[in-house]
Tab-separated table of C-alpha atoms in Angstrom:
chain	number	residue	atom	x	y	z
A	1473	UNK	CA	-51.070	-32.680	-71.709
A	1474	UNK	CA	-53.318	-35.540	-69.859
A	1475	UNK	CA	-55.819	-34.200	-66.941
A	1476	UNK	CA	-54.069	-36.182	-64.993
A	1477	UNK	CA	-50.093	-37.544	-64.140
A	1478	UNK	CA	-49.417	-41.447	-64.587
A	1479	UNK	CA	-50.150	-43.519	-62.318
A	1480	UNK	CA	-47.780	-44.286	-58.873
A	1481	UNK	CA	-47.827	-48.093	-60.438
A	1482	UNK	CA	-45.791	-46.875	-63.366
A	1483	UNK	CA	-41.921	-47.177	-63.203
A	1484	UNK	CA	-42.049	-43.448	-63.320
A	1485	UNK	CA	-44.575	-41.123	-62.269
A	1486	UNK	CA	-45.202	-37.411	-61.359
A	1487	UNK	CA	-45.301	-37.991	-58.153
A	1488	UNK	CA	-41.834	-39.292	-57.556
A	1489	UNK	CA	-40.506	-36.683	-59.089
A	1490	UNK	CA	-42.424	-34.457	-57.139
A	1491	UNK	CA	-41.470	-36.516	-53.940
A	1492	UNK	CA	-37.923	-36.163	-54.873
A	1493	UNK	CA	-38.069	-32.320	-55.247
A	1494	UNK	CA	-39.435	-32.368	-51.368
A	1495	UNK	CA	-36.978	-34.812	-50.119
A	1496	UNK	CA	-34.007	-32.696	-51.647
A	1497	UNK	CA	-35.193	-29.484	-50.461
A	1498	UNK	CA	-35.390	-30.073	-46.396
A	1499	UNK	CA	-33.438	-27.281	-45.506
A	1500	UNK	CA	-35.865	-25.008	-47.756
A	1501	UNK	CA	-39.154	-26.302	-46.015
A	1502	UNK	CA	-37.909	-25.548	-42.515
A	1503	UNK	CA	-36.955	-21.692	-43.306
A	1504	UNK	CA	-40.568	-21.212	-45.388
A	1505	UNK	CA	-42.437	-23.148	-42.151
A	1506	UNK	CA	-45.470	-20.824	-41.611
A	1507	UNK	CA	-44.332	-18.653	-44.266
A	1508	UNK	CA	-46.679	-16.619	-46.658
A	1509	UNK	CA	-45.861	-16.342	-50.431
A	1510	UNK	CA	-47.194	-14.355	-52.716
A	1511	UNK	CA	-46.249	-15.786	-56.650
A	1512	UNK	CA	-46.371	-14.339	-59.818
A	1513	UNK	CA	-46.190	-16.081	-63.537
A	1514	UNK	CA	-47.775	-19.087	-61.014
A	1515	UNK	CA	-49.522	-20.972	-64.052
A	1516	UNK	CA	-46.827	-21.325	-66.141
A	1517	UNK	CA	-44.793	-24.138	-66.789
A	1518	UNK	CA	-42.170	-22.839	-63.719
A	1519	UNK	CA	-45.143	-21.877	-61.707
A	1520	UNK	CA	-47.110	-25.054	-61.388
A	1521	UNK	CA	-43.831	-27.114	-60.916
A	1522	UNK	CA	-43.342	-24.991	-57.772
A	1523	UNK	CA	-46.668	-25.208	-56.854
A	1524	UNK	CA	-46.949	-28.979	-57.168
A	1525	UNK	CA	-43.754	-29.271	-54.615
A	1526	UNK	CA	-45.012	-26.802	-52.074
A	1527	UNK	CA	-48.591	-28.612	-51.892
A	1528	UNK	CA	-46.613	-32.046	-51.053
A	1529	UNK	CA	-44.290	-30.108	-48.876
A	1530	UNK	CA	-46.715	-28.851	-46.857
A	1531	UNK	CA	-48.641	-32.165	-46.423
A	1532	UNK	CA	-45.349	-34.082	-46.192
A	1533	UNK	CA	-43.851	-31.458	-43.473
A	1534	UNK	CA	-46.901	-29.753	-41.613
A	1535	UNK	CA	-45.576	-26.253	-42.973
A	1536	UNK	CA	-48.684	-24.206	-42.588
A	1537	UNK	CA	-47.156	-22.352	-45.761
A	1538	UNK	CA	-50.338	-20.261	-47.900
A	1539	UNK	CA	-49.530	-19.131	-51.488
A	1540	UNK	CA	-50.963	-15.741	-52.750
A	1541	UNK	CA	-50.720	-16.888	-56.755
A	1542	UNK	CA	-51.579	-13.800	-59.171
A	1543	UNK	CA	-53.360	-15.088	-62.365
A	1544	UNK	CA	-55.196	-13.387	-65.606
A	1545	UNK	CA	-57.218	-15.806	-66.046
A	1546	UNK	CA	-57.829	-18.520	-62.906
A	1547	UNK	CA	-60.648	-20.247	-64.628
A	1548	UNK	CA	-58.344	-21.575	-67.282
A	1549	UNK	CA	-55.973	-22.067	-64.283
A	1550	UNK	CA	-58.267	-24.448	-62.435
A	1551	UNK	CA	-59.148	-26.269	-65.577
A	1552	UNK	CA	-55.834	-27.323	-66.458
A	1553	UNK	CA	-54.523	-27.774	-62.965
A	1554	UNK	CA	-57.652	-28.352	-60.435
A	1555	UNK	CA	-55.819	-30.155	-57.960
A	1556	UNK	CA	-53.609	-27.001	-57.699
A	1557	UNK	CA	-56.165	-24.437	-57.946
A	1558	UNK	CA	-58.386	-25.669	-55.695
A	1559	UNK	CA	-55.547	-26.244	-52.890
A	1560	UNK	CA	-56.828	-25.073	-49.620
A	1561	UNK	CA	-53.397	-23.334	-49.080
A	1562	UNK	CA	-53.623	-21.665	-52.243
A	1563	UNK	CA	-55.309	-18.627	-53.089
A	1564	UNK	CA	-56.405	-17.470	-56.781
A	1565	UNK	CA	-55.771	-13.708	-57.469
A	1566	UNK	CA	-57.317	-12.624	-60.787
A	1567	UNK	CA	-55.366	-9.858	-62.417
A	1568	UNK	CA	-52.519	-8.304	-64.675
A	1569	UNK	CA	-49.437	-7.652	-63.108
A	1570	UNK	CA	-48.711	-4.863	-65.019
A	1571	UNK	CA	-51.833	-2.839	-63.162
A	1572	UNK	CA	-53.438	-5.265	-60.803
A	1573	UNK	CA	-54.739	-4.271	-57.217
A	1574	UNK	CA	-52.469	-5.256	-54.122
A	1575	UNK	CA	-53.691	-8.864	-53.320
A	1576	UNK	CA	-54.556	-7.924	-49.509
A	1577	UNK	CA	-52.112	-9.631	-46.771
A	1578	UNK	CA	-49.116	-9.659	-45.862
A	1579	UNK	CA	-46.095	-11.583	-47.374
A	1580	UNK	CA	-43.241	-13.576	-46.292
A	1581	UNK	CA	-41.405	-14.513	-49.291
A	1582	UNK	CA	-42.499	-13.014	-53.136
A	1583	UNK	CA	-41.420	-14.849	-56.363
A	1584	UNK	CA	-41.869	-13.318	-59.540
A	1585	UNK	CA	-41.880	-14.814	-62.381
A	1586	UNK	CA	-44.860	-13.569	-64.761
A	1587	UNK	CA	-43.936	-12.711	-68.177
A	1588	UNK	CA	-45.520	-13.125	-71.886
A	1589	UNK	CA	-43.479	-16.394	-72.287
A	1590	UNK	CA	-44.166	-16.678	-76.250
A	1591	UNK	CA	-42.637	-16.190	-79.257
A	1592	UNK	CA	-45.493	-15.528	-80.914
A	1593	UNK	CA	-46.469	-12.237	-78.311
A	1594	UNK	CA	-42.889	-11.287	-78.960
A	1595	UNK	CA	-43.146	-11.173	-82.294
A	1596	UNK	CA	-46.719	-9.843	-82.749
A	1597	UNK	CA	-46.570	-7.395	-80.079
A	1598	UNK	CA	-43.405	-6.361	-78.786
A	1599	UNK	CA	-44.296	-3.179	-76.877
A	1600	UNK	CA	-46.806	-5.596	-74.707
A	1601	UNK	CA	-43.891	-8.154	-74.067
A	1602	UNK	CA	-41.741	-5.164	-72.879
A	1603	UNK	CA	-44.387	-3.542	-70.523
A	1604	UNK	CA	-45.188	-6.810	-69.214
A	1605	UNK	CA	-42.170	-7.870	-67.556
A	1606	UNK	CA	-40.346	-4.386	-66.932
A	1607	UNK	CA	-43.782	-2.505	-66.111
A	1608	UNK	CA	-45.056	-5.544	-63.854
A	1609	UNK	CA	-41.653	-6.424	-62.559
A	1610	UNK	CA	-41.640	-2.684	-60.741
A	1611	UNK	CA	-45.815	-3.112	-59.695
A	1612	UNK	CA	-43.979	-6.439	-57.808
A	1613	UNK	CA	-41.061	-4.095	-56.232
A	1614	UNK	CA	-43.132	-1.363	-55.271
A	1615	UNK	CA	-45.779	-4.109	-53.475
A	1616	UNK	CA	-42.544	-5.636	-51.860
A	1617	UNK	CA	-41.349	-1.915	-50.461
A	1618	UNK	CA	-44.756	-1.938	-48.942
A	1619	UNK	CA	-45.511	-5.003	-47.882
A	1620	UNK	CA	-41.463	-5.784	-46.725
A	1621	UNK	CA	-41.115	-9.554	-47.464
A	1622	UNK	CA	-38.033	-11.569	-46.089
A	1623	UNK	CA	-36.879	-12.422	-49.738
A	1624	UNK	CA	-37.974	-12.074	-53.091
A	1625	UNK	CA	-36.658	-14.178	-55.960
A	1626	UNK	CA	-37.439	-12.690	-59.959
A	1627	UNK	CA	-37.214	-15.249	-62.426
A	1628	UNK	CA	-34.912	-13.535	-65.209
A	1629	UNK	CA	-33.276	-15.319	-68.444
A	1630	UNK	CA	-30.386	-16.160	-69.924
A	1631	UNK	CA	-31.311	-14.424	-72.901
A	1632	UNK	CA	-29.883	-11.563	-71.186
A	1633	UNK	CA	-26.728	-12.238	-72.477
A	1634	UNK	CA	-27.555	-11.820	-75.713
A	1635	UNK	CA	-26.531	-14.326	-78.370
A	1636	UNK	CA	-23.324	-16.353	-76.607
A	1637	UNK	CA	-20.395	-16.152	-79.090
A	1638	UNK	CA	-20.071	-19.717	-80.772
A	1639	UNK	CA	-15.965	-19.870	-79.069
A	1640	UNK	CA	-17.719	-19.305	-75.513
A	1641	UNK	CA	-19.062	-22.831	-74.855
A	1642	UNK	CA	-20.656	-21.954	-71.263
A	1643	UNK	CA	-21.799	-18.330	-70.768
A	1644	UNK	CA	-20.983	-17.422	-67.123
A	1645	UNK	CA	-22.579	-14.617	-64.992
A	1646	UNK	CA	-19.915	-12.257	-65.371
A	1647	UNK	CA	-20.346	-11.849	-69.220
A	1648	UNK	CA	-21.267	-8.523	-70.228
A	1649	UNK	CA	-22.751	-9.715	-73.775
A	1650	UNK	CA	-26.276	-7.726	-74.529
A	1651	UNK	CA	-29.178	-8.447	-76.498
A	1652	UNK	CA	-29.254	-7.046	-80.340
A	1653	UNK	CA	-31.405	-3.324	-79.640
A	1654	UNK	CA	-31.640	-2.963	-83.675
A	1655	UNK	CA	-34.038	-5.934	-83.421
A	1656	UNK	CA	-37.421	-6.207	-82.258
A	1657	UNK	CA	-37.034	-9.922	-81.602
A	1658	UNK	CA	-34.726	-9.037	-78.746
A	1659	UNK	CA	-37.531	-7.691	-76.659
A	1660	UNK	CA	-38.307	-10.507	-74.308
A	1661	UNK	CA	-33.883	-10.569	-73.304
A	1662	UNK	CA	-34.081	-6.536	-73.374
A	1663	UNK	CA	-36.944	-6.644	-70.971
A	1664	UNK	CA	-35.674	-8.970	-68.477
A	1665	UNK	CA	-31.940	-7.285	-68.298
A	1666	UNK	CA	-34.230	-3.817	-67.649
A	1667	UNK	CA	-35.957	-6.142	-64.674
A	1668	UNK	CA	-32.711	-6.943	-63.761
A	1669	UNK	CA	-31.589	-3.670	-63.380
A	1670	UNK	CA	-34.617	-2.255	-61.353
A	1671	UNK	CA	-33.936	-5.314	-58.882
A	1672	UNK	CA	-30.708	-4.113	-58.385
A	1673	UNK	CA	-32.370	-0.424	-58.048
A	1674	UNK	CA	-34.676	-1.668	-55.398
A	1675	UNK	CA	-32.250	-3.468	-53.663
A	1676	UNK	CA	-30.115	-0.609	-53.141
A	1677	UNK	CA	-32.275	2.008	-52.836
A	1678	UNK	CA	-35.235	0.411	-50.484
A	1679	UNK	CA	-33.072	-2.422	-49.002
A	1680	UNK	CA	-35.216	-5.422	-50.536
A	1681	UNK	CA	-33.574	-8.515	-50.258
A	1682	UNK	CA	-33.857	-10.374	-54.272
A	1683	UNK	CA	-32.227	-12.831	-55.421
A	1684	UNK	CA	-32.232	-13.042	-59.472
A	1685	UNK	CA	-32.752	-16.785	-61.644
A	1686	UNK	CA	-31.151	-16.785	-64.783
A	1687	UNK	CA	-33.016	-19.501	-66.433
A	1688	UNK	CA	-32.587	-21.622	-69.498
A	1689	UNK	CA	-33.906	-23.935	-71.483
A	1690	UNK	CA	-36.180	-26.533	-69.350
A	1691	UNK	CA	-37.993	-29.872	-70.052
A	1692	UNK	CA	-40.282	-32.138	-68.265
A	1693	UNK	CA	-44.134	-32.279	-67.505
A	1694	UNK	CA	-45.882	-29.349	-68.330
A	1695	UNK	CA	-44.215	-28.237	-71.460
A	1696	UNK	CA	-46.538	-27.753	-74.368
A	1697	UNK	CA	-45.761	-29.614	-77.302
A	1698	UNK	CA	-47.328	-27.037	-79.694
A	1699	UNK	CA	-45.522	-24.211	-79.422
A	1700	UNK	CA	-42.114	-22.799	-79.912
A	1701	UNK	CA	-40.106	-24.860	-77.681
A	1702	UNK	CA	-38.335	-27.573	-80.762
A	1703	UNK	CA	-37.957	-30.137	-78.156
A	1704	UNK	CA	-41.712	-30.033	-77.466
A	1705	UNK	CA	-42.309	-30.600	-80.923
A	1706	UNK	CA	-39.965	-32.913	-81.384
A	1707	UNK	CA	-41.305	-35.562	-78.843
A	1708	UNK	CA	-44.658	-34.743	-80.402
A	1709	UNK	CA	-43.582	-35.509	-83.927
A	1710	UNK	CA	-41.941	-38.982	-82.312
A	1711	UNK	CA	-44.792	-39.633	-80.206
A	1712	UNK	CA	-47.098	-39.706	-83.156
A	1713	UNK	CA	-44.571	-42.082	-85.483
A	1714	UNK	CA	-43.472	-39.362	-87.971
A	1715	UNK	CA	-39.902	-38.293	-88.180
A	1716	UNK	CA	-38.680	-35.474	-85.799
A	1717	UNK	CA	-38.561	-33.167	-88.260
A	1718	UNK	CA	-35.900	-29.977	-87.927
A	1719	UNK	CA	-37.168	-26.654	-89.692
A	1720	UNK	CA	-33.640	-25.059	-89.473
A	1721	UNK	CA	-30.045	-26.430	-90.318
A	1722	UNK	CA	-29.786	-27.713	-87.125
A	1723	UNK	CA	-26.157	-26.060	-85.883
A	1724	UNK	CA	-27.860	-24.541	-83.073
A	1725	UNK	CA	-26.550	-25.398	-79.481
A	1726	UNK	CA	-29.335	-25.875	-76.257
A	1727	UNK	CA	-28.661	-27.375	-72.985
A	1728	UNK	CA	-31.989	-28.721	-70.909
A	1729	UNK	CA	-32.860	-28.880	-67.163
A	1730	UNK	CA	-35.749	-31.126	-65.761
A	1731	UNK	CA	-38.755	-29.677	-64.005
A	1732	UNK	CA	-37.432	-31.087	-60.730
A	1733	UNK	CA	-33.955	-30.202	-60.943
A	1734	UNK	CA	-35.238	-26.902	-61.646
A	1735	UNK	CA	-37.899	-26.642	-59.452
A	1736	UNK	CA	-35.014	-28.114	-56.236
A	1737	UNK	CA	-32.597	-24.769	-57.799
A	1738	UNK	CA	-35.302	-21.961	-57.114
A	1739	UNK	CA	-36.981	-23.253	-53.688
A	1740	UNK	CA	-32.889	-22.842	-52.365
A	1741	UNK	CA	-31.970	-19.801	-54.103
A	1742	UNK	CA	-35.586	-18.286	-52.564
A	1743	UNK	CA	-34.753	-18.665	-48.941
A	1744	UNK	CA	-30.103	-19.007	-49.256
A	1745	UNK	CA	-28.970	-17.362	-52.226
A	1746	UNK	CA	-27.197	-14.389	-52.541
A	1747	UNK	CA	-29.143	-10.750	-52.898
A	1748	UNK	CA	-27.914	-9.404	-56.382
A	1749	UNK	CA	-25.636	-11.596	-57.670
A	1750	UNK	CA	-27.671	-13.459	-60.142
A	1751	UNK	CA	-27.002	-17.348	-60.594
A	1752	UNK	CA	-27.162	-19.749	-63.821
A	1753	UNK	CA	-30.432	-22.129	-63.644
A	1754	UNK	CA	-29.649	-24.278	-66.098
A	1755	UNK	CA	-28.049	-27.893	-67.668
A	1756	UNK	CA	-24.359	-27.152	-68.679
A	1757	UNK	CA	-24.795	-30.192	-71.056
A	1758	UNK	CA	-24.523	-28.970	-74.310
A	1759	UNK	CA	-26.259	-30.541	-77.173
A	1760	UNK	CA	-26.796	-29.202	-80.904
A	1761	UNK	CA	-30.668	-29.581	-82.404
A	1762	UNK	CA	-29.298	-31.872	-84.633
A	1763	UNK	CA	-28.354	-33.894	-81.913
A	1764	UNK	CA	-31.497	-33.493	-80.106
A	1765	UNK	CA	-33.732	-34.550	-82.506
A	1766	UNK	CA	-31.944	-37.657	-82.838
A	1767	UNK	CA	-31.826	-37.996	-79.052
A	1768	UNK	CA	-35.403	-37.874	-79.177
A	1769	UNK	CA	-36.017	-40.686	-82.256
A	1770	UNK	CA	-33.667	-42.955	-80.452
A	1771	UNK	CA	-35.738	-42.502	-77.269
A	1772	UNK	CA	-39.306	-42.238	-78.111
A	1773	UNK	CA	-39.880	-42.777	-81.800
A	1774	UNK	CA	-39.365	-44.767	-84.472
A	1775	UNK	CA	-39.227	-42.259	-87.658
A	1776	UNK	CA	-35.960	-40.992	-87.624
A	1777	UNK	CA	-34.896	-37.818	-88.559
A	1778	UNK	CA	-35.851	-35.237	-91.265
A	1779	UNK	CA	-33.331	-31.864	-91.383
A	1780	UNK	CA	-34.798	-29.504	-93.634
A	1781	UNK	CA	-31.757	-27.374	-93.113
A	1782	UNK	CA	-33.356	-23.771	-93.683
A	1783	UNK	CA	-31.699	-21.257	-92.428
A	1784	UNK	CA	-32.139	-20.589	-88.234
A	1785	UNK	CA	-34.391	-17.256	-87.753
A	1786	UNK	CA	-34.670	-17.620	-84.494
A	1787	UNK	CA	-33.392	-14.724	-81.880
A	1788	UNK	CA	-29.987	-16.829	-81.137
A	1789	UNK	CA	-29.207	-18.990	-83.778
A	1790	UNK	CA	-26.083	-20.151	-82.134
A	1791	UNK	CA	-25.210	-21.222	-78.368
A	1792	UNK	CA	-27.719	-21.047	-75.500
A	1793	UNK	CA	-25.765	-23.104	-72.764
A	1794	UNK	CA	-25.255	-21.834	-69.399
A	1795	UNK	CA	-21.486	-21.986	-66.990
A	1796	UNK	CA	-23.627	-23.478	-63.891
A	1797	UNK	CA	-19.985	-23.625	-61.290
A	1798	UNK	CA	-21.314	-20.405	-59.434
A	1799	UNK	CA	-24.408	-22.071	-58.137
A	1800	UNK	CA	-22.953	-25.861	-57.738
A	1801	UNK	CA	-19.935	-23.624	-55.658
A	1802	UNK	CA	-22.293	-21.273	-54.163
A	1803	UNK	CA	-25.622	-23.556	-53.191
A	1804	UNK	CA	-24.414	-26.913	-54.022
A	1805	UNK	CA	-26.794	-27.730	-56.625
A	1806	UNK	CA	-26.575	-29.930	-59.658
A	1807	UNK	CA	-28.350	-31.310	-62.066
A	1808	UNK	CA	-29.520	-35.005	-61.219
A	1809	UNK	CA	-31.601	-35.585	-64.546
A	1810	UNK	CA	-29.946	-36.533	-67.641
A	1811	UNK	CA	-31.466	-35.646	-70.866
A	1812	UNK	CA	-32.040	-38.892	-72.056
A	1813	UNK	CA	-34.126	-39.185	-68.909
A	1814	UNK	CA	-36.178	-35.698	-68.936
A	1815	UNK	CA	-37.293	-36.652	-72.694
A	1816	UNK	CA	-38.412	-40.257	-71.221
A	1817	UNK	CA	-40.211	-38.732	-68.724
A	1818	UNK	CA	-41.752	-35.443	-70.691
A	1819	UNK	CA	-43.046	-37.859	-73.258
A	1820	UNK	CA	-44.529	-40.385	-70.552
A	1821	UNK	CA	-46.574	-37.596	-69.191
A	1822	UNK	CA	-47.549	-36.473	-72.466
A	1823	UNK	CA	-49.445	-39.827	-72.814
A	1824	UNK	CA	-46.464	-42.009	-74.315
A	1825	UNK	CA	-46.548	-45.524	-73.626
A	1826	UNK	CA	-42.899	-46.474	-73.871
A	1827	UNK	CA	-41.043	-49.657	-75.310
C-alpha cells in the first residue's frame, strides 16, 4: 500500500470516495454530533475506512465527535496510517481486547470489531482465534454494562452460516446453516456465531442496545495484496504483468462490497438499525473466481489467466454471497460500486497507473 492516497488531480482519488461516504451518511453525522466512540479492531482494513470518514465528517460537519480506538500495537498503527493516528479527535489505546484495562471515559456509541482476521492465525493457532473474538467480544459487553453507551454495533461474519449450499444462491439472515465443528478451520465462523450469541445474551439480560454486521467479502483501499484474500492477489499478480494466476479449480462463488459502500452500511446501522436482528453487509453480485480473475486481467493487466485447477481447501469451497433485501428494505442501503469499479480503484491505490 502507498504512504499516501492519489492525488485529488486524479480522475479518482481517496478522497472522493471518502467525500462520498460523508455526503451519503447526513442523517448519521447529526445523531453522533458530540458523540464519544470507543472502537475496537480500529486498524484493520474496516477500522481505518471508518476512521477516515469520521475525521472528514467531523471537519466537514463541526461534530465535536472523539474516538476511543483500542490497538495492540499503535506504533505500527501510526506508521501505516499517521494522518489517522495522529488525529486530534482520536485517541490511541494500547492493549488486547481479550484482557485490556477499561480505556477511562465515558462512551456514547461502541463498535466492535477486533478479531485475528487471518487465515494463517486460524490455522496455526485456533484456540487464540477463538479466545480472541468470543473472550474479547464479552471484555467489550461487560465495559458497555458499565459504561451504558447509546448503541453498540459488533462486526460479525457471514461465515456464520457455515458453507451456503451451492442451490441457495443468496444466503439470507434467517438461515440456520452452522459452521463444520469437526474442523478446526471453522474456528474464526464458530467464534463469531458464539459473539453473536452473547450479544443477544447481553441484550436481554442487561438491556444493551447492539446491533450485529454480518459482513462479507470487501474490496477497495486498504486491502493487502499479500495475504489470503485471492482478489488481493489477483490485482497484484496483474499489476505486476504476470497472469492472475488461480491456485484452486476456480468453481468457487464470492460477491464484493467497496470500502465506501461498506463503510456508508455500518455508520447507519450504528446509530438506526435494529437491536438483534442482524443484517447482511455485503454485494449480492455473485461472481465465481474463475470469473474474477478474468475480471481482474480485463481490467488491470495484460497476462491473462492461469487456472491451476487444484482442488479448493479453503473453509467454504462453494458459495459465499449474501441475500442483502433485509437491509435495502430495512435501512435503504445499496450498493453504489460495481465490481469492475472497486478493482479499478483498489489497484489505483495500490500504485497502478491505469490505461
Amino acid at each position: 500500500m502507498p504512504a499516501t492516497a492519489p492525488s485529488d488531480d486524479d480522475a479518482w482519488s481517496f478522497a472522493h470516495d471518502i467525500a462520498d461516504v460523508v455526503a451519503r451518511c447526513v442523517p448519521v453525522w447529526n445523531e453522533l454530533r458530540g458523540a464519544s466512540l470507543l472502537i475496537t479492531g480500529g486498524t484493520g482494513f474496516i477500522g481505518r475506512w471508518l476512521l477516515a470518514s469520521l475525521a472528514a465528517a467531523n471537519e466537514r460537519h463541526t461534530l465535536g465527535v472523539t474516538a476511543t480506538i483500542l490497538t495492540r500495537d499503535p506504533e505500527r498503527f501510526r506508521q501505516r496510517a499517521p494522518e489517522l493516528a495522529s488525529h486530534p479527535a482520536f485517541r490511541l489505546a494500547a492493549g488486547d481486547v481479550r484482557d485490556v484495562a477499561v480505556p477511562a471515559g465515558d462512551f456514547s456509541h461502541i463498535i466492535h470489531g477486533a478479531a485475528e482476521a487471518s487465515a494463517a492465525v486460524n490455522e496455526a493457532d485456533p484456540a487464540r482465534m477463538f479466545d480472541t473474538i468470543v473472550a474479547g467480544t464479552r471484555h467489550v459487553l461487560d465495559l458497555a454494562v458499565a459504561r451504558r453507551p447509546k448503541r453498540a454495533l459488533f462486526l460479525s461474519s457471514g461465515a456464520v452460516y457455515g458453507r451456503q449450499p451451492w442451490e441457495i444462491e443468496h444466503v439470507a439472515e434467517d438461515f440456520t446453516g452452522a459452521p463444520d465443528l469437526t474442523d478446526p478451520r471453522a474456528t474464526y465462523a464458530e467464534a463469531k456465531r458464539a459473539a453473536e450469541m452473547l450479544c443477544t445474551i447481553y441484550g436481554k439480560q442487561f438491556g444493551l442496545t447492539i446491533a450485529v454486521a454480518r459482513i462479507f467479502t470487501l474490496l477497495g483501499p486498504y486491502l493487502p495484496l499479500d495475504t489470503h484474500f485471492a482478489v488481493g492477489n489477483f490485482i497484484r499478480d496483474a499489476m505486476s504483468g504476470r497472469p492472475v494466476t488461480v491456485a484452486s479449480d476456480s468453481r468457487a462463488c464470492r460477491s464484493y462490497l467497496y470500502g465506501s459502500d461498506l463503510a456508508v452500511w455500518l455508520w447507519h446501522m450504528l446509530v438506526r438499525a435494529e437491536p438483534g436482528r442482524p443484517y447482511n453487509v455485503g454485494s449480492n453480485e455473485s461472481v465465481s473466481i474463475r470469473d474474477l480473475a478474468a475480471c481482474v486481467s480485463r481490467i488491470v493487466g495484460s497476462g491473462g489467466v492461469d487456472i491451476r485447477g487444484n482442488a479448493d481447501t479453503g473453509w467454504n469451497p462453494g458459495r459465499y454471497v449474501p441475500d442483502t433485501d433485509l437491509i435495502a428494505r430495512d435501512l435503504g442501503l445499496r450498493r453504489a460500486v460495481s465490481l469492475d469499479e472497486a478493482i479499478r480503484r483498489t489497484a489505483l491505490w495500490n500504485g497502478w497507473k491505469g490505461r
